């Protein structure tokens, strides 16, 4: 099955991404019908485990949305397992050096490009029978997170690692690393300058830049700036709670 996110980037389009913290197949099924280009299961800060990730993928599959995962850490065991489960993109936190970026690519690719072990127990049913291993290296998105000063110091070296398809910015951790509050929709001039640098450097290399956002208005602003992957609403929990609060407030007369 071709990766629709990769195809959108090749066409110069931005992708709107959903984020799943709730470990439930039914909510994933309903959420994925909303019109997202991709939906990411968050195994780092959500309450997802491996089995709930698989269940969420099963719930998402009828919608045709592109399934991705943010893994807990840059470690070959979990990266291989989420890919075997059917992830078409791996977002990896706290990638700070060229060596860590190379390791992420290595864990995500079959030989000769990497060291991923063969056994796509669920991913193998996507598309034509027996064809997964032939296309996986080309279709899987490898996306390190840039969220520290150390990563910024090593940015060019990280971006130059063969096999990196995009980067993803965690604004809260980036802020903490720079001595600022942990918030999402940032307006500090120094942060916006960093964003401009990230877009410039990724664009030069044909790599996409992604960003975690809270409000859809800010996400649209970031698309206009040049980001090619924007997550909206933080996650499914945030969207649900905010919608519930707004409904209750309106019912009580504002």
mmCIF file of C-alpha atoms in Angstrom:
data_model
loop_
_atom_site.group_PDB
_atom_site.id
_atom_site.type_symbol
_atom_site.label_atom_id
_atom_site.label_comp_id
_atom_site.label_asym_id
_atom_site.label_seq_id
_atom_site.Cartn_x
_atom_site.Cartn_y
_atom_site.Cartn_z
ATOM 1 C CA UNK A 1 0.000 0.000 0.000
ATOM 2 C CA UNK A 2 1.596 3.324 -1.031
ATOM 3 C CA UNK A 3 2.250 5.814 1.750
ATOM 4 C CA UNK A 4 -0.231 8.659 1.194
ATOM 5 C CA UNK A 5 1.751 11.065 3.399
ATOM 6 C CA UNK A 6 4.882 10.526 1.345
ATOM 7 C CA UNK A 7 2.874 11.049 -1.850
ATOM 8 C CA UNK A 8 1.394 14.293 -0.493
ATOM 9 C CA UNK A 9 4.853 15.624 0.334
ATOM 10 C CA UNK A 10 6.126 14.767 -3.118
ATOM 11 C CA UNK A 11 3.222 16.800 -4.495
ATOM 12 C CA UNK A 12 4.205 19.746 -2.276
ATOM 13 C CA UNK A 13 1.184 19.416 0.007
ATOM 14 C CA UNK A 14 0.983 19.739 3.778
ATOM 15 C CA UNK A 15 -0.474 16.910 5.865
ATOM 16 C CA UNK A 16 -2.853 17.302 8.825
ATOM 17 C CA UNK A 17 -2.160 14.675 11.469
ATOM 18 C CA UNK A 18 -4.238 13.369 14.358
ATOM 19 C CA UNK A 19 -2.788 12.092 17.627
ATOM 20 C CA UNK A 20 -4.072 9.169 19.693
ATOM 21 C CA UNK A 21 -3.490 9.005 23.442
ATOM 22 C CA UNK A 22 -6.619 6.922 24.187
ATOM 23 C CA UNK A 23 -5.879 3.158 24.017
ATOM 24 C CA UNK A 24 -9.140 2.089 22.403
ATOM 25 C CA UNK A 25 -9.960 0.685 18.958
ATOM 26 C CA UNK A 26 -13.475 2.144 18.860
ATOM 27 C CA UNK A 27 -12.379 5.699 19.596
ATOM 28 C CA UNK A 28 -9.551 5.286 17.081
ATOM 29 C CA UNK A 29 -12.078 4.083 14.498
ATOM 30 C CA UNK A 30 -14.376 7.069 15.051
ATOM 31 C CA UNK A 31 -11.527 9.584 15.280
ATOM 32 C CA UNK A 32 -9.897 8.387 12.066
ATOM 33 C CA UNK A 33 -13.114 9.093 10.123
ATOM 34 C CA UNK A 34 -12.776 12.845 10.750
ATOM 35 C CA UNK A 35 -10.703 13.506 7.624
ATOM 36 C CA UNK A 36 -7.120 13.323 8.896
ATOM 37 C CA UNK A 37 -4.357 12.578 6.396
ATOM 38 C CA UNK A 38 -2.536 10.526 9.025
ATOM 39 C CA UNK A 39 -3.126 9.492 12.626
ATOM 40 C CA UNK A 40 -0.299 8.846 15.083
ATOM 41 C CA UNK A 41 -0.534 6.498 18.057
ATOM 42 C CA UNK A 42 1.420 8.039 20.924
ATOM 43 C CA UNK A 43 3.341 5.360 22.807
ATOM 44 C CA UNK A 44 5.607 7.866 24.538
ATOM 45 C CA UNK A 45 3.310 10.156 26.548
ATOM 46 C CA UNK A 46 -0.113 8.643 25.949
ATOM 47 C CA UNK A 47 -1.369 5.589 27.843
ATOM 48 C CA UNK A 48 -0.916 3.330 24.819
ATOM 49 C CA UNK A 49 0.912 0.018 24.977
ATOM 50 C CA UNK A 50 1.775 -2.337 22.117
ATOM 51 C CA UNK A 51 -1.517 -4.234 22.121
ATOM 52 C CA UNK A 52 -3.564 -1.037 22.230
ATOM 53 C CA UNK A 53 -1.450 0.313 19.358
ATOM 54 C CA UNK A 54 -2.359 -2.745 17.279
ATOM 55 C CA UNK A 55 -6.031 -2.331 18.226
ATOM 56 C CA UNK A 56 -5.946 1.330 17.208
ATOM 57 C CA UNK A 57 -4.437 0.389 13.848
ATOM 58 C CA UNK A 58 -7.245 -2.126 13.358
ATOM 59 C CA UNK A 59 -9.788 0.574 14.150
ATOM 60 C CA UNK A 60 -8.131 3.065 11.813
ATOM 61 C CA UNK A 61 -7.714 0.770 8.810
ATOM 62 C CA UNK A 62 -11.231 1.095 7.258
ATOM 63 C CA UNK A 63 -10.811 4.879 6.951
ATOM 64 C CA UNK A 64 -7.686 4.554 4.805
ATOM 65 C CA UNK A 65 -5.827 7.050 6.972
ATOM 66 C CA UNK A 66 -2.032 6.604 7.146
ATOM 67 C CA UNK A 67 -1.089 4.987 10.501
ATOM 68 C CA UNK A 68 1.988 6.235 12.331
ATOM 69 C CA UNK A 69 3.481 5.819 15.802
ATOM 70 C CA UNK A 70 5.502 7.921 18.166
ATOM 71 C CA UNK A 71 7.649 5.298 19.847
ATOM 72 C CA UNK A 72 8.754 5.616 23.474
ATOM 73 C CA UNK A 73 12.448 5.799 22.599
ATOM 74 C CA UNK A 74 15.097 5.172 19.934
ATOM 75 C CA UNK A 75 15.360 1.441 20.489
ATOM 76 C CA UNK A 76 15.262 -1.369 17.903
ATOM 77 C CA UNK A 77 12.834 -3.688 19.672
ATOM 78 C CA UNK A 78 9.839 -1.369 19.828
ATOM 79 C CA UNK A 79 10.568 0.256 16.448
ATOM 80 C CA UNK A 80 10.567 -3.146 14.762
ATOM 81 C CA UNK A 81 7.374 -4.204 16.526
ATOM 82 C CA UNK A 82 5.339 -1.090 15.616
ATOM 83 C CA UNK A 83 6.442 -1.452 12.003
ATOM 84 C CA UNK A 84 5.463 -5.126 12.052
ATOM 85 C CA UNK A 85 2.080 -4.003 13.426
ATOM 86 C CA UNK A 86 1.522 -1.785 10.391
ATOM 87 C CA UNK A 87 2.979 1.644 11.144
ATOM 88 C CA UNK A 88 3.803 3.589 7.996
ATOM 89 C CA UNK A 89 5.808 6.174 9.899
ATOM 90 C CA UNK A 90 7.955 6.196 13.033
ATOM 91 C CA UNK A 91 8.262 9.443 14.982
ATOM 92 C CA UNK A 92 11.108 9.075 17.474
ATOM 93 C CA UNK A 93 11.659 11.398 20.466
ATOM 94 C CA UNK A 94 14.880 13.029 21.596
ATOM 95 C CA UNK A 95 17.106 12.387 18.592
ATOM 96 C CA UNK A 96 20.009 14.693 19.385
ATOM 97 C CA UNK A 97 22.970 13.554 17.289
ATOM 98 C CA UNK A 98 23.909 12.220 13.887
ATOM 99 C CA UNK A 99 24.693 8.839 15.458
ATOM 100 C CA UNK A 100 21.233 8.628 17.008
ATOM 101 C CA UNK A 101 19.642 9.558 13.678
ATOM 102 C CA UNK A 102 21.651 6.863 11.898
ATOM 103 C CA UNK A 103 20.548 4.328 14.519
ATOM 104 C CA UNK A 104 16.890 5.283 13.969
ATOM 105 C CA UNK A 105 17.208 4.704 10.221
ATOM 106 C CA UNK A 106 19.036 1.434 10.816
ATOM 107 C CA UNK A 107 16.293 0.126 13.119
ATOM 108 C CA UNK A 108 13.555 1.132 10.630
ATOM 109 C CA UNK A 109 14.967 -0.385 7.422
ATOM 110 C CA UNK A 110 15.425 -3.922 6.184
ATOM 111 C CA UNK A 111 18.906 -4.948 4.938
ATOM 112 C CA UNK A 112 20.904 -3.751 3.138
ATOM 113 C CA UNK A 113 19.790 -0.269 4.279
ATOM 114 C CA UNK A 114 19.304 -1.261 7.905
ATOM 115 C CA UNK A 115 19.062 -4.114 10.380
ATOM 116 C CA UNK A 116 15.308 -4.481 10.877
ATOM 117 C CA UNK A 117 14.377 -8.119 11.403
ATOM 118 C CA UNK A 118 11.850 -9.734 9.082
ATOM 119 C CA UNK A 119 8.435 -10.623 10.513
ATOM 120 C CA UNK A 120 5.697 -8.151 9.457
ATOM 121 C CA UNK A 121 2.982 -10.118 11.223
ATOM 122 C CA UNK A 122 0.305 -7.517 10.530
ATOM 123 C CA UNK A 123 1.941 -5.082 8.127
ATOM 124 C CA UNK A 124 2.392 -7.896 5.642
ATOM 125 C CA UNK A 125 -1.344 -7.998 4.913
ATOM 126 C CA UNK A 126 -1.266 -4.434 3.558
ATOM 127 C CA UNK A 127 -1.403 -4.421 -0.227
ATOM 128 C CA UNK A 128 -0.368 -7.340 -2.410
ATOM 129 C CA UNK A 129 0.494 -10.606 -0.669
ATOM 130 C CA UNK A 130 4.234 -11.068 -0.215
ATOM 131 C CA UNK A 131 5.064 -7.589 -1.454
ATOM 132 C CA UNK A 132 5.597 -5.777 1.838
ATOM 133 C CA UNK A 133 9.320 -6.451 2.189
ATOM 134 C CA UNK A 134 9.903 -5.238 -1.371
ATOM 135 C CA UNK A 135 8.451 -1.779 -0.706
ATOM 136 C CA UNK A 136 8.793 -1.187 3.038
ATOM 137 C CA UNK A 137 12.179 0.560 2.877
ATOM 138 C CA UNK A 138 10.774 3.048 0.380
ATOM 139 C CA UNK A 139 7.355 3.566 1.970
ATOM 140 C CA UNK A 140 8.132 3.751 5.706
ATOM 141 C CA UNK A 141 8.656 7.300 7.002
ATOM 142 C CA UNK A 142 11.564 7.821 9.408
ATOM 143 C CA UNK A 143 10.994 10.969 11.481
ATOM 144 C CA UNK A 144 13.325 12.025 14.317
ATOM 145 C CA UNK A 145 12.064 14.600 16.795
ATOM 146 C CA UNK A 146 14.040 17.824 17.147
ATOM 147 C CA UNK A 147 13.308 19.113 20.624
ATOM 148 C CA UNK A 148 16.524 20.121 22.375
ATOM 149 C CA UNK A 149 19.344 22.613 22.048
ATOM 150 C CA UNK A 150 21.693 19.684 21.402
ATOM 151 C CA UNK A 151 19.591 18.611 18.426
ATOM 152 C CA UNK A 152 19.660 22.169 17.078
ATOM 153 C CA UNK A 153 23.442 22.231 17.462
ATOM 154 C CA UNK A 154 23.632 19.028 15.380
ATOM 155 C CA UNK A 155 20.778 19.847 13.010
ATOM 156 C CA UNK A 156 22.610 19.777 9.689
ATOM 157 C CA UNK A 157 24.357 16.494 10.520
ATOM 158 C CA UNK A 158 21.031 14.910 11.515
ATOM 159 C CA UNK A 159 19.309 16.091 8.346
ATOM 160 C CA UNK A 160 22.134 14.778 6.174
ATOM 161 C CA UNK A 161 21.663 11.195 7.391
ATOM 162 C CA UNK A 162 20.409 9.096 4.434
ATOM 163 C CA UNK A 163 16.934 7.738 5.072
ATOM 164 C CA UNK A 164 15.558 10.630 7.120
ATOM 165 C CA UNK A 165 12.231 11.657 5.565
ATOM 166 C CA UNK A 166 11.163 14.427 7.927
ATOM 167 C CA UNK A 167 11.701 15.952 11.333
ATOM 168 C CA UNK A 168 9.079 16.609 13.990
ATOM 169 C CA UNK A 169 9.288 19.436 16.507
ATOM 170 C CA UNK A 170 8.138 19.013 20.089
ATOM 171 C CA UNK A 171 7.582 22.654 21.138
ATOM 172 C CA UNK A 172 7.173 21.899 24.844
ATOM 173 C CA UNK A 173 10.440 20.006 25.217
ATOM 174 C CA UNK A 174 12.191 22.481 22.956
ATOM 175 C CA UNK A 175 11.031 25.283 25.221
ATOM 176 C CA UNK A 176 12.180 23.455 28.349
ATOM 177 C CA UNK A 177 15.587 22.847 26.771
ATOM 178 C CA UNK A 178 15.900 26.590 26.116
ATOM 179 C CA UNK A 179 14.784 27.615 29.612
ATOM 180 C CA UNK A 180 11.228 28.507 28.590
ATOM 181 C CA UNK A 181 7.792 27.218 29.660
ATOM 182 C CA UNK A 182 6.485 23.956 28.241
ATOM 183 C CA UNK A 183 3.752 25.155 25.850
ATOM 184 C CA UNK A 184 2.706 24.302 22.308
ATOM 185 C CA UNK A 185 1.620 27.277 20.178
ATOM 186 C CA UNK A 186 4.697 29.423 20.636
ATOM 187 C CA UNK A 187 5.100 33.044 19.621
ATOM 188 C CA UNK A 188 8.524 33.851 21.098
ATOM 189 C CA UNK A 189 10.657 35.510 18.392
ATOM 190 C CA UNK A 190 13.602 33.219 19.138
ATOM 191 C CA UNK A 191 11.413 30.116 18.700
ATOM 192 C CA UNK A 192 9.913 31.393 15.447
ATOM 193 C CA UNK A 193 13.442 32.063 14.225
ATOM 194 C CA UNK A 194 14.315 28.432 15.017
ATOM 195 C CA UNK A 195 11.249 27.293 13.081
ATOM 196 C CA UNK A 196 12.347 29.344 10.091
ATOM 197 C CA UNK A 197 15.773 27.730 10.247
ATOM 198 C CA UNK A 198 14.256 24.244 10.415
ATOM 199 C CA UNK A 199 12.056 24.909 7.391
ATOM 200 C CA UNK A 200 14.963 26.372 5.435
ATOM 201 C CA UNK A 201 17.319 23.472 6.168
ATOM 202 C CA UNK A 202 14.751 20.737 5.554
ATOM 203 C CA UNK A 203 13.504 22.352 2.349
ATOM 204 C CA UNK A 204 17.051 22.474 0.952
ATOM 205 C CA UNK A 205 17.279 18.709 1.397
ATOM 206 C CA UNK A 206 13.785 17.769 0.235
ATOM 207 C CA UNK A 207 12.807 16.778 3.770
ATOM 208 C CA UNK A 208 9.511 17.685 5.460
ATOM 209 C CA UNK A 209 9.255 19.609 8.729
ATOM 210 C CA UNK A 210 6.509 18.688 11.199
ATOM 211 C CA UNK A 211 5.166 20.403 14.314
ATOM 212 C CA UNK A 212 2.893 19.583 17.253
ATOM 213 C CA UNK A 213 0.164 22.223 17.656
ATOM 214 C CA UNK A 214 -2.759 23.017 19.906
ATOM 215 C CA UNK A 215 -5.148 25.222 17.950
ATOM 216 C CA UNK A 216 -6.126 24.714 14.299
ATOM 217 C CA UNK A 217 -5.572 28.436 13.715
ATOM 218 C CA UNK A 218 -1.942 28.169 14.787
ATOM 219 C CA UNK A 219 -1.502 24.960 12.757
ATOM 220 C CA UNK A 220 -2.703 26.795 9.640
ATOM 221 C CA UNK A 221 -0.227 29.574 10.387
ATOM 222 C CA UNK A 222 2.556 26.988 10.573
ATOM 223 C CA UNK A 223 1.496 25.423 7.268
ATOM 224 C CA UNK A 224 1.696 28.894 5.722
ATOM 225 C CA UNK A 225 5.184 29.241 7.230
ATOM 226 C CA UNK A 226 6.271 26.046 5.489
ATOM 227 C CA UNK A 227 5.641 23.106 7.820
ATOM 228 C CA UNK A 228 4.476 20.012 5.909
ATOM 229 C CA UNK A 229 3.108 17.983 8.830
ATOM 230 C CA UNK A 230 0.932 19.573 11.503
ATOM 231 C CA UNK A 231 -0.771 17.818 14.390
ATOM 232 C CA UNK A 232 -3.928 19.614 15.531
ATOM 233 C CA UNK A 233 -5.502 19.745 18.975
ATOM 234 C CA UNK A 234 -2.592 18.210 20.874
ATOM 235 C CA UNK A 235 -4.304 14.797 20.950
ATOM 236 C CA UNK A 236 -7.695 13.095 21.019
ATOM 237 C CA UNK A 237 -8.024 13.665 24.768
ATOM 238 C CA UNK A 238 -7.534 17.418 24.405
ATOM 239 C CA UNK A 239 -10.050 17.699 21.578
ATOM 240 C CA UNK A 240 -12.640 15.671 23.494
ATOM 241 C CA UNK A 241 -12.245 17.561 26.764
ATOM 242 C CA UNK A 242 -12.265 20.985 25.097
ATOM 243 C CA UNK A 243 -15.393 20.104 23.108
ATOM 244 C CA UNK A 244 -17.097 18.854 26.267
ATOM 245 C CA UNK A 245 -16.202 22.014 28.191
ATOM 246 C CA UNK A 246 -17.514 24.205 25.389
ATOM 247 C CA UNK A 247 -20.796 22.255 25.240
ATOM 248 C CA UNK A 248 -21.299 22.472 29.007
ATOM 249 C CA UNK A 249 -20.523 26.185 29.032
ATOM 250 C CA UNK A 250 -23.028 26.853 26.246
ATOM 251 C CA UNK A 251 -25.711 24.737 27.913
ATOM 252 C CA UNK A 252 -25.292 26.789 31.099
ATOM 253 C CA UNK A 253 -25.689 30.002 29.224
ATOM 254 C CA UNK A 254 -22.055 30.925 28.669
#
